[in-house]
PDB file of C-alpha atoms in Angstrom:
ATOM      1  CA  UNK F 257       8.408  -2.481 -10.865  1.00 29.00           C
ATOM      2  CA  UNK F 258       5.112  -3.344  -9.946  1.00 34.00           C
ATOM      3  CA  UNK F 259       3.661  -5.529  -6.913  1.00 37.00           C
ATOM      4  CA  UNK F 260       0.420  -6.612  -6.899  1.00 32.00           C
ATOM      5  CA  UNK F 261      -1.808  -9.101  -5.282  1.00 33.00           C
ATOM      6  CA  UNK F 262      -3.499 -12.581  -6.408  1.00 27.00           C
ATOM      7  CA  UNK F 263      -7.489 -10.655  -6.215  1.00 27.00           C
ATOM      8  CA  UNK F 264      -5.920  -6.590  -6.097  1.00 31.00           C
ATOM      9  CA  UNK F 265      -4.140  -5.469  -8.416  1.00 30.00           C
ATOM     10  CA  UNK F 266      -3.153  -1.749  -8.428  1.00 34.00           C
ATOM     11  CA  UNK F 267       0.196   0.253  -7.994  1.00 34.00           C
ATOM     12  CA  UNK F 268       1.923   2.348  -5.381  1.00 37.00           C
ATOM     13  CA  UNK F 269       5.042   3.400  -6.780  1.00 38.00           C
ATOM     14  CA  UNK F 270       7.055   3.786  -4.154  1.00 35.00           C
ATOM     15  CA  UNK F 271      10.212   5.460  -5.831  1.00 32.00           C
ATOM     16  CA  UNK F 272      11.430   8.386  -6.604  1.00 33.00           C
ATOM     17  CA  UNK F 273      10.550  10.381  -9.544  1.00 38.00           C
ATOM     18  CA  UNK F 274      12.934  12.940 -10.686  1.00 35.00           C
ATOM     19  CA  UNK F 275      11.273  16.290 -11.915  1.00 32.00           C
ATOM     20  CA  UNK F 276      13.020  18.622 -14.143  1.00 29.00           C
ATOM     21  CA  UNK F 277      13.642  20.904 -11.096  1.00 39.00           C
ATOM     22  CA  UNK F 278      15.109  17.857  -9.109  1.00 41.00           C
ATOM     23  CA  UNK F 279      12.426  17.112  -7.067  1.00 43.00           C
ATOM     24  CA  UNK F 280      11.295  14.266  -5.537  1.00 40.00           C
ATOM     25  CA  UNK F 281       7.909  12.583  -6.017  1.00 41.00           C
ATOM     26  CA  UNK F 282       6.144   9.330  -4.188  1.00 42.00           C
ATOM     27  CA  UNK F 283       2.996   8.596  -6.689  1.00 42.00           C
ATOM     28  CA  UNK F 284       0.096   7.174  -5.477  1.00 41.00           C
ATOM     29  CA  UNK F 285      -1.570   5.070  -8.307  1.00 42.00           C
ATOM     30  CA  UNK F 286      -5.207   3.858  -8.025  1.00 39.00           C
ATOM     31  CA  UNK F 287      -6.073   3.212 -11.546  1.00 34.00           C
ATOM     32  CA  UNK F 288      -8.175   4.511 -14.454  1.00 33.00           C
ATOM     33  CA  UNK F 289     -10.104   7.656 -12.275  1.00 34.00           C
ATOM     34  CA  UNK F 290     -13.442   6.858 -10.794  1.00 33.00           C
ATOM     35  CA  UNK F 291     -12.800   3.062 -11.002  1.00 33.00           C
ATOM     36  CA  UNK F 292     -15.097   1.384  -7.950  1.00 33.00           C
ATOM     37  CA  UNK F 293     -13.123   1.324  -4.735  1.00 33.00           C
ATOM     38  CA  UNK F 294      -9.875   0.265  -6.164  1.00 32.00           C
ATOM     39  CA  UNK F 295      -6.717   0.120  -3.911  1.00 32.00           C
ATOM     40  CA  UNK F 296      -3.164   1.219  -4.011  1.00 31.00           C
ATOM     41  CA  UNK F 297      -1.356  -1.808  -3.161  1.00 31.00           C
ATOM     42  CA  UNK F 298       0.303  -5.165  -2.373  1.00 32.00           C
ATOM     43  CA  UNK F 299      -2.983  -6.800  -1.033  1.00 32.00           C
ATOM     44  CA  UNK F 300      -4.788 -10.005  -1.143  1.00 32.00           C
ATOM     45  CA  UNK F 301      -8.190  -9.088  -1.089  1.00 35.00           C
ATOM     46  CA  UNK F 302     -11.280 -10.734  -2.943  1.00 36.00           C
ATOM     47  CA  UNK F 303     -13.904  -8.434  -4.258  1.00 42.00           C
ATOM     48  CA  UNK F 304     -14.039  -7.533  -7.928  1.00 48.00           C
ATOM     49  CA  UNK F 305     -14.066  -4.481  -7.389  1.00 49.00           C
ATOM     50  CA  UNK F 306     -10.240  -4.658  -5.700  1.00 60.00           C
ATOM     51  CA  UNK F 307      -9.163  -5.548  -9.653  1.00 59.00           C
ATOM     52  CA  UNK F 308     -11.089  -2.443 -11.215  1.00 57.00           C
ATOM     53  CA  UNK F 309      -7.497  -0.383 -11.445  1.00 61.00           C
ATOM     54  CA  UNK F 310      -5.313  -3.446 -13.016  1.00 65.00           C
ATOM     55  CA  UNK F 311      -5.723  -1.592 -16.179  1.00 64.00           C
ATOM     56  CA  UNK F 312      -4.970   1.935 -14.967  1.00 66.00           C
ATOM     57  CA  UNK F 313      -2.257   0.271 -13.216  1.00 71.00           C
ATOM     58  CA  UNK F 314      -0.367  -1.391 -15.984  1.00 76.00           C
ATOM     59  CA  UNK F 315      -1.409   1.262 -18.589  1.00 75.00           C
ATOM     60  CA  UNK F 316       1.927   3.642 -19.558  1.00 75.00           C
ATOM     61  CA  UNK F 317       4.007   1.798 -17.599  1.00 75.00           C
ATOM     62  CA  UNK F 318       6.686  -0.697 -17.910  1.00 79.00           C
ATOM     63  CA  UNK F 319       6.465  -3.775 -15.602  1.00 80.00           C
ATOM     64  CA  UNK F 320       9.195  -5.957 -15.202  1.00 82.00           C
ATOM     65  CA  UNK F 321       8.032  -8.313 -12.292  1.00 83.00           C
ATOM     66  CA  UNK F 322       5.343  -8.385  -9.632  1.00 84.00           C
ATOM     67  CA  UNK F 323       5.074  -9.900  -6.721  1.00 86.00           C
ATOM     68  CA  UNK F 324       1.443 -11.368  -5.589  1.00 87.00           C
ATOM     69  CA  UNK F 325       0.124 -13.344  -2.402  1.00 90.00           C
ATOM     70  CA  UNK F 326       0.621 -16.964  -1.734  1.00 92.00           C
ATOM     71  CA  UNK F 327      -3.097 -17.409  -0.715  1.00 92.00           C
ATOM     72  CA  UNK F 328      -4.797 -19.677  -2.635  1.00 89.00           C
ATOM     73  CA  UNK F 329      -7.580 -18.315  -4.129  1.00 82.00           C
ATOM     74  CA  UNK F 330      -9.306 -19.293  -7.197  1.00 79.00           C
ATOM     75  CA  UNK F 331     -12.186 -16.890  -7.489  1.00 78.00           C
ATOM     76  CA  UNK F 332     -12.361 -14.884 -11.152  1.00 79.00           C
ATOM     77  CA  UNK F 333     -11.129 -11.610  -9.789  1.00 74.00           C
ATOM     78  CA  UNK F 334      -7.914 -13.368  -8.684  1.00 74.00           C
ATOM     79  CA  UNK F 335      -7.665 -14.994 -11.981  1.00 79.00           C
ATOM     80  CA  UNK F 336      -8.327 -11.655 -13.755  1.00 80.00           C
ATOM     81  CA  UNK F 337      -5.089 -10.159 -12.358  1.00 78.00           C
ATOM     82  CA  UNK F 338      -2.815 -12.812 -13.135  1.00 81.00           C
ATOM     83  CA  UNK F 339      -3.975 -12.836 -16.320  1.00 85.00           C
ATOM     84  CA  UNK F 340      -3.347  -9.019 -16.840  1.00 85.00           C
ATOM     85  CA  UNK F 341       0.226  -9.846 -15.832  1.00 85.00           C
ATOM     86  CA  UNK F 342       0.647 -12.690 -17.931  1.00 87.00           C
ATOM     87  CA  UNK F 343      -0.674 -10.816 -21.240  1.00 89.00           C
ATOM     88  CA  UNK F 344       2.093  -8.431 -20.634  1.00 88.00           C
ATOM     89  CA  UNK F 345       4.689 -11.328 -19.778  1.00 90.00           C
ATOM     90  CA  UNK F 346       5.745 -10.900 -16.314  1.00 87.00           C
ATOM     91  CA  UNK F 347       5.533 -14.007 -13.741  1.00 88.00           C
ATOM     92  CA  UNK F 348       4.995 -13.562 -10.856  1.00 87.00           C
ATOM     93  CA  UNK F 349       6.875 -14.243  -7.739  1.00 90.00           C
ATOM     94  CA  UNK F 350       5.422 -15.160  -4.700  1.00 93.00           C
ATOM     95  CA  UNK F 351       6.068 -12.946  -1.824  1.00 94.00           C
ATOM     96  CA  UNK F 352       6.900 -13.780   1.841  1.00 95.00           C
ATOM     97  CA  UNK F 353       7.994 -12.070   5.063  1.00 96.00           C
ATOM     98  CA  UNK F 354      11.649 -11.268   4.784  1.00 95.00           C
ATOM     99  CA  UNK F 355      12.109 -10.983   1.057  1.00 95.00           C
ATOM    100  CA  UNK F 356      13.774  -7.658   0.353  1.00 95.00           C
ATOM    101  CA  UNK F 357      15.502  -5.305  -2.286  1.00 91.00           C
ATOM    102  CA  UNK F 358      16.220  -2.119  -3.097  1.00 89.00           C
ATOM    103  CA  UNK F 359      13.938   0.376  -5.694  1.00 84.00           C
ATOM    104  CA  UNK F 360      15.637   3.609  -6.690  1.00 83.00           C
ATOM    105  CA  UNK F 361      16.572   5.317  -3.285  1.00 85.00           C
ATOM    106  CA  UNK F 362      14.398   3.147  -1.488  1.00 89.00           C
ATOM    107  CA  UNK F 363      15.086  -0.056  -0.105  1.00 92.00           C
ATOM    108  CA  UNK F 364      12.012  -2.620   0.749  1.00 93.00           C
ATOM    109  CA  UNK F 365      11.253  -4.860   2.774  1.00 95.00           C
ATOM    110  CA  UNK F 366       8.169  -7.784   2.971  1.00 95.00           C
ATOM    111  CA  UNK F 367       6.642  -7.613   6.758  1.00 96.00           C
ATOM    112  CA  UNK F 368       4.095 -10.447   5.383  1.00 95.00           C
ATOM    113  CA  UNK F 369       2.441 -13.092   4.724  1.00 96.00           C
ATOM    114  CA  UNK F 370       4.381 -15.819   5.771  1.00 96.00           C
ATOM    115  CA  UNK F 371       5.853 -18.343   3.318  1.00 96.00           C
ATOM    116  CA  UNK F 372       2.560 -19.875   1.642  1.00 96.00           C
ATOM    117  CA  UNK F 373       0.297 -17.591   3.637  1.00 95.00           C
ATOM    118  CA  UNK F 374       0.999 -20.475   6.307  1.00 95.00           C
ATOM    119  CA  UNK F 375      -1.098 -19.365   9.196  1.00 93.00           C
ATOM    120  CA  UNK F 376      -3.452 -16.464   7.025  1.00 94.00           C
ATOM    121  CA  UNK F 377      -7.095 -16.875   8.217  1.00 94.00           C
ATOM    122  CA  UNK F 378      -8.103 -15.324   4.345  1.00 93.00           C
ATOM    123  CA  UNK F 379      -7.104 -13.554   2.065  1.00 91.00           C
ATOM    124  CA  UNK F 380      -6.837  -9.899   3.642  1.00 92.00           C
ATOM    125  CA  UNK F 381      -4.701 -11.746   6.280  1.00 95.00           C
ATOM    126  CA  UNK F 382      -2.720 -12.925   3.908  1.00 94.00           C
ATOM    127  CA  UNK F 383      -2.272  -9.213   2.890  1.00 93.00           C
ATOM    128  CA  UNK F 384       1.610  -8.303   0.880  1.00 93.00           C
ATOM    129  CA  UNK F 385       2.689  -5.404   3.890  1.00 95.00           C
ATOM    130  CA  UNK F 386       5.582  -4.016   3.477  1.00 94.00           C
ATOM    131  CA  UNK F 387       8.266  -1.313   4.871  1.00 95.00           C
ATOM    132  CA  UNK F 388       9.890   1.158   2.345  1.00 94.00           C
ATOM    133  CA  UNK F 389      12.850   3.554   3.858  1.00 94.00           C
ATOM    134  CA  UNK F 390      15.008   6.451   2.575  1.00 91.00           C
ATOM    135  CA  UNK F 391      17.375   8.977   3.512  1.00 89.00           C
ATOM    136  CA  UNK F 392      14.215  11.446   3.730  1.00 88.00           C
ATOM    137  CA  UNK F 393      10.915   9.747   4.681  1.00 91.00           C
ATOM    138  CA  UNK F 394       9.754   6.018   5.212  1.00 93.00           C
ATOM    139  CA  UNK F 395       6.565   4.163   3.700  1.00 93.00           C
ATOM    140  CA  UNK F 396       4.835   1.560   5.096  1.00 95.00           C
ATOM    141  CA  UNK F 397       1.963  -0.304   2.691  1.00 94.00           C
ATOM    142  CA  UNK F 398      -0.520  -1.641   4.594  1.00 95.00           C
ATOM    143  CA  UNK F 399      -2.589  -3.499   1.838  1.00 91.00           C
ATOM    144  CA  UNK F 400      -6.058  -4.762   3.336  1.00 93.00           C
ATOM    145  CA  UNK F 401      -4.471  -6.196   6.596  1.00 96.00           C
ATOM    146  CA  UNK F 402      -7.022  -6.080   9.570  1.00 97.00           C
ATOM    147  CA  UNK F 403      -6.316  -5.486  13.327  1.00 98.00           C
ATOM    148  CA  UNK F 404      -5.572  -9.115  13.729  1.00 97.00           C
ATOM    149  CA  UNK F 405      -2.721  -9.330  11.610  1.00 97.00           C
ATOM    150  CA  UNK F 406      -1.673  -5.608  12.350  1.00 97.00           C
ATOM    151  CA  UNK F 407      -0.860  -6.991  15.855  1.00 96.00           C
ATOM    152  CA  UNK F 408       0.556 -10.197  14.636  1.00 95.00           C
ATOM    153  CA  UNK F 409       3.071  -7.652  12.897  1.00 95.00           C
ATOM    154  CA  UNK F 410       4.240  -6.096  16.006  1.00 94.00           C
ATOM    155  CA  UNK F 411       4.696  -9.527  18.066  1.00 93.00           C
ATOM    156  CA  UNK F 412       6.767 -11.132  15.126  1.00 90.00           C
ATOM    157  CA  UNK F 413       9.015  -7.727  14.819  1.00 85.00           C
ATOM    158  CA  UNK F 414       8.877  -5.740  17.901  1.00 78.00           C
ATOM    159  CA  UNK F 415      10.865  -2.957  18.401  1.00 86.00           C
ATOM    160  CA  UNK F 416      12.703  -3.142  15.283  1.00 93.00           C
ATOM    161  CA  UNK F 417       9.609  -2.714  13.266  1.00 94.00           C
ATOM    162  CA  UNK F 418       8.664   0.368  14.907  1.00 93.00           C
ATOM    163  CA  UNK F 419      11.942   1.662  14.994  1.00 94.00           C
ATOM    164  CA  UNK F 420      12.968   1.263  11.458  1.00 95.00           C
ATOM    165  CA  UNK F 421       9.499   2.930  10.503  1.00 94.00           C
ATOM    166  CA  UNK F 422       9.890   5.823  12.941  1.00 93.00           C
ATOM    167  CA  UNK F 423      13.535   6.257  12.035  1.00 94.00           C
ATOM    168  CA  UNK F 424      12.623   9.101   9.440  1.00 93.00           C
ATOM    169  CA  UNK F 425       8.909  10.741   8.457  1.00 92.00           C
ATOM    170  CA  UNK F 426       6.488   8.056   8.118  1.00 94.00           C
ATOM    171  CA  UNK F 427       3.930   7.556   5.580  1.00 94.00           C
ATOM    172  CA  UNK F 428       1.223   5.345   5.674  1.00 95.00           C
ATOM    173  CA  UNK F 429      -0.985   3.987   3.143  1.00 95.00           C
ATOM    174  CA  UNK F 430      -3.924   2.415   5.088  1.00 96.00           C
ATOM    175  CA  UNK F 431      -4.597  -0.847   5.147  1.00 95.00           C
ATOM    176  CA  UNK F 432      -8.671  -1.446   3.197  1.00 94.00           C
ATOM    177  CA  UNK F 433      -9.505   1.645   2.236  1.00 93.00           C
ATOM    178  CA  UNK F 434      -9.888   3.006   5.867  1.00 96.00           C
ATOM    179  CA  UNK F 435     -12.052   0.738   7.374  1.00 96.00           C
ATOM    180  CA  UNK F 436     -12.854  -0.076  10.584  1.00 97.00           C
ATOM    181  CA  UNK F 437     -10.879  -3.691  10.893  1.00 97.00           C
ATOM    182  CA  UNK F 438      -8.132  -1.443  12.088  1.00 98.00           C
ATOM    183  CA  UNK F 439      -5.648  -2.219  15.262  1.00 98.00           C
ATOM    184  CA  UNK F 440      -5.776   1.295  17.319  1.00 97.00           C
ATOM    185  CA  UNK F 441      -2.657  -0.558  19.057  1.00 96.00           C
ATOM    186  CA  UNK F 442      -0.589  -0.532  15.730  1.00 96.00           C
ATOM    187  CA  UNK F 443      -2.191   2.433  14.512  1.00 97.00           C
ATOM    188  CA  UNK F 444      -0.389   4.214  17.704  1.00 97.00           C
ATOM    189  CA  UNK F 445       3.168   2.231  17.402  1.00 95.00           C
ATOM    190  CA  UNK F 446       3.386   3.632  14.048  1.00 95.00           C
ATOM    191  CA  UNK F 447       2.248   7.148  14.868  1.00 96.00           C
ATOM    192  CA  UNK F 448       2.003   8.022  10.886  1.00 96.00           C
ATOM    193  CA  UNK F 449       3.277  11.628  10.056  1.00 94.00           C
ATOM    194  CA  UNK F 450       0.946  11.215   6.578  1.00 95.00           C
ATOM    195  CA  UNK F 451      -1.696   9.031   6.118  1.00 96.00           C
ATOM    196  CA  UNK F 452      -2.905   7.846   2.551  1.00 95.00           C
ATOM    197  CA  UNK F 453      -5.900   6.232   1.626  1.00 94.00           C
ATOM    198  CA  UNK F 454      -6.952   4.976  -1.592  1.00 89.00           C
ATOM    199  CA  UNK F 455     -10.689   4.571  -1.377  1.00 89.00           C
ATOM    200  CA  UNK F 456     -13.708   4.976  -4.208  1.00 86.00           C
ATOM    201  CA  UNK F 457     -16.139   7.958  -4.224  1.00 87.00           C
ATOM    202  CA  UNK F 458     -19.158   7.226  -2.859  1.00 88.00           C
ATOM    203  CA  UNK F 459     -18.552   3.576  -2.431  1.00 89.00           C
ATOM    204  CA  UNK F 460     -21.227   1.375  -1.103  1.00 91.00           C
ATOM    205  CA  UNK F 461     -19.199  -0.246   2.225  1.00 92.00           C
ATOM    206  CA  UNK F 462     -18.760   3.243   3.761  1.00 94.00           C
ATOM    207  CA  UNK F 463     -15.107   3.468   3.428  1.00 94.00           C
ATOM    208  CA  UNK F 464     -13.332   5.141   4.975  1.00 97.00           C
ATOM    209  CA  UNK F 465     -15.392   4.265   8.350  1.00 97.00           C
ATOM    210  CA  UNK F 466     -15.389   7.611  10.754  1.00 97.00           C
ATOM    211  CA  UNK F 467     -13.521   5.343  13.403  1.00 97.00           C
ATOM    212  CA  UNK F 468     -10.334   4.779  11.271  1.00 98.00           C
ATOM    213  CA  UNK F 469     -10.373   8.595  10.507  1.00 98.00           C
ATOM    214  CA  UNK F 470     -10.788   9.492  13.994  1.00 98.00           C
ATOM    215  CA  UNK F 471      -7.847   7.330  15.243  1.00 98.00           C
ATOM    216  CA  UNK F 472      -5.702   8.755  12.449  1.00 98.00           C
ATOM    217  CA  UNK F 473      -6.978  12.452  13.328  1.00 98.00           C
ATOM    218  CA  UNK F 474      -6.021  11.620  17.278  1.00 98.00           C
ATOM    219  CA  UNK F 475      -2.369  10.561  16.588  1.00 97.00           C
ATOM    220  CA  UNK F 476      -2.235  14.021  14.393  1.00 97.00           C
ATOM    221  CA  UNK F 477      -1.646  12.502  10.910  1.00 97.00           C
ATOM    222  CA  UNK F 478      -2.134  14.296   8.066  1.00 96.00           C
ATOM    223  CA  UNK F 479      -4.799  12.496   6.260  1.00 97.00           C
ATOM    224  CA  UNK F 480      -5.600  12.470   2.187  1.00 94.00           C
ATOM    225  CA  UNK F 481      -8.157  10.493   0.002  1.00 93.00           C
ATOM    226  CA  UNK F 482      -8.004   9.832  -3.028  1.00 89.00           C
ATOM    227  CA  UNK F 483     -12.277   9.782  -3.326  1.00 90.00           C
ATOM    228  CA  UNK F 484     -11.791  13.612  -2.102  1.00 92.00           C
ATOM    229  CA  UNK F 485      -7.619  14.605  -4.472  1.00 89.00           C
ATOM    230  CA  UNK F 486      -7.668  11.661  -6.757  1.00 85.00           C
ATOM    231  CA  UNK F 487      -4.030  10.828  -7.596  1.00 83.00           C
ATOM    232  CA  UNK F 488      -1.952  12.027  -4.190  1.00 86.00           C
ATOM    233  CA  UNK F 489       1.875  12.451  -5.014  1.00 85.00           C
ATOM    234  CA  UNK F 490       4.451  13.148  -1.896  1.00 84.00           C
ATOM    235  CA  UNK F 491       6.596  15.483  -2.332  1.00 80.00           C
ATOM    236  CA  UNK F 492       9.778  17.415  -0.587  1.00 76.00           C
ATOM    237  CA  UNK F 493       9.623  20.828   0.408  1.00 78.00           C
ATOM    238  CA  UNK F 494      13.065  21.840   2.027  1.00 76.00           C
ATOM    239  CA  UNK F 495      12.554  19.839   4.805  1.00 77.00           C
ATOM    240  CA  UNK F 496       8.834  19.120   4.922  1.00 81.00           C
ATOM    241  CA  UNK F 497       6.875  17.006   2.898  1.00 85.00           C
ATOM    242  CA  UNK F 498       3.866  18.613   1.102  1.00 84.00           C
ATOM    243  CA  UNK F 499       0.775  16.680  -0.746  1.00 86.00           C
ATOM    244  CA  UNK F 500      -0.324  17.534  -3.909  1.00 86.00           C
ATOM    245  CA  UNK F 501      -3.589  16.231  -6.172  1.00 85.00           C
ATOM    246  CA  UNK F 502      -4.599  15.567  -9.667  1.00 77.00           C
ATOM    247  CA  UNK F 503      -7.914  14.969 -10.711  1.00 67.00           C
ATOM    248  CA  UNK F 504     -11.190  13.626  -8.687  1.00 57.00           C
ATOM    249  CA  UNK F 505     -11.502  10.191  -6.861  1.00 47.00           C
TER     250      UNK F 505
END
């Protein structure tokens, strides 16, 4: 299962994979390593460079159906991933607040856009966010959502939003690479036990920005990068959950 975005097209796959020793896994997929500044994610952003992992992202995997943004958008790199899914023949659904299902032990659920991005100032605000929740720890994909729509998240679900994100461990993948268009308000609701951030090395914006990683630092998350670990897989110690790395961002 993949979800993807109309101009981003990478993976976080946000179910469990079952080692040989009966572990369980959460894989954080940015595509082929090195590849520009890439995201993990069910985003709607617009730069080129946001497409760089479609390959990476499809490659050795089987893909079934995707979901992508209702923005309208029209620019090549938002062509170039629908064609990538439409080469492998998946269609695309479009994705709206309230759609929901169930992936392995997880079950999902979209906290935006609204119905055909009604009310999305751009693309990033018209962002696929969504909360994933287990029996052992929660995951909440952020895509490139800024602080606007972050707190346009809390007034259209409240207390249940925070609840049902706090209910277990909470990971976090943040929303644009860590940068600064961040809501310190949401950022503290949310109180992330892990924080993961898919972000090129050495990237030209300056991602992550030292303000994101200081908010992160001050609500004690555990923070990881994949420009410093590369791939970042989640894992289940007893009953703590423990990062581990493979490869270079």
């Amino acid at each position: 299962y993949l979800s993807s975005a109309v101009s981003e097209l990478a993976a976080l796959e946000a179910a469990w994979h079952r080692a040989a020793e009966g572990g369980a896994h959460l894989v954080l997929v940015t595509g082929e390593p090195g590849v520009g500044n890439g995201s993990a994610a069910r985003t709607a952003g617009g730069a080129s460079v946001d497409v760089a992992g479609v390959a990476g992202a499809l490659k050795r995997r089987s893909v079934t159906s995707a979901l992508i943004s209702p923005f309208v958008d029209e620019r090549p790199a938002a062509t170039m991933a629908k064609d990538a899914l439409r080469q492998i023949g998946v269609t695309p659904t479009y994705a709206e607040r309230g759609m929901h299902g169930q992936l392995g032990d997880f079950s999902w659920v979209i906290l935006s856009p609204e119905a055909g991005a009604k009310g999305a100032a751009n693309s990033n605000d018209a962002s696929i966010t969504m909360l994933w929740q287990s029996s052992v720890f929660n995951l909440a994909t952020m895509a490139d959502l800024g602080a606007a729509g972050q707190d346009r998240l809390l007034g259209q679900n409240g207390s249940w939003l925070i609840a049902a994100a706090r209910s277990r461990p909470l990971v976090l993948k943040v929303s644009h690479h860590g940068s600064a268009d961040q809501s310190s308000r949401f950022m503290s609701e949310l109180a992330p036990d892990i924080a993961l951030i898919s972000v090129g090395k050495e990237n030209s914006y300056g991602h992550p920005t030292s303000k994101t990683l200081k908010l992160l630092a001050g609500l004690g998350a555990k923070i990881f990068r994949t420009d410093e670990s590369g791939a970042i897989a989640i894992s289940l110690d007893g009953n703590q959950l423990r990062a581990s790395f493979r490869g270079q961002g």
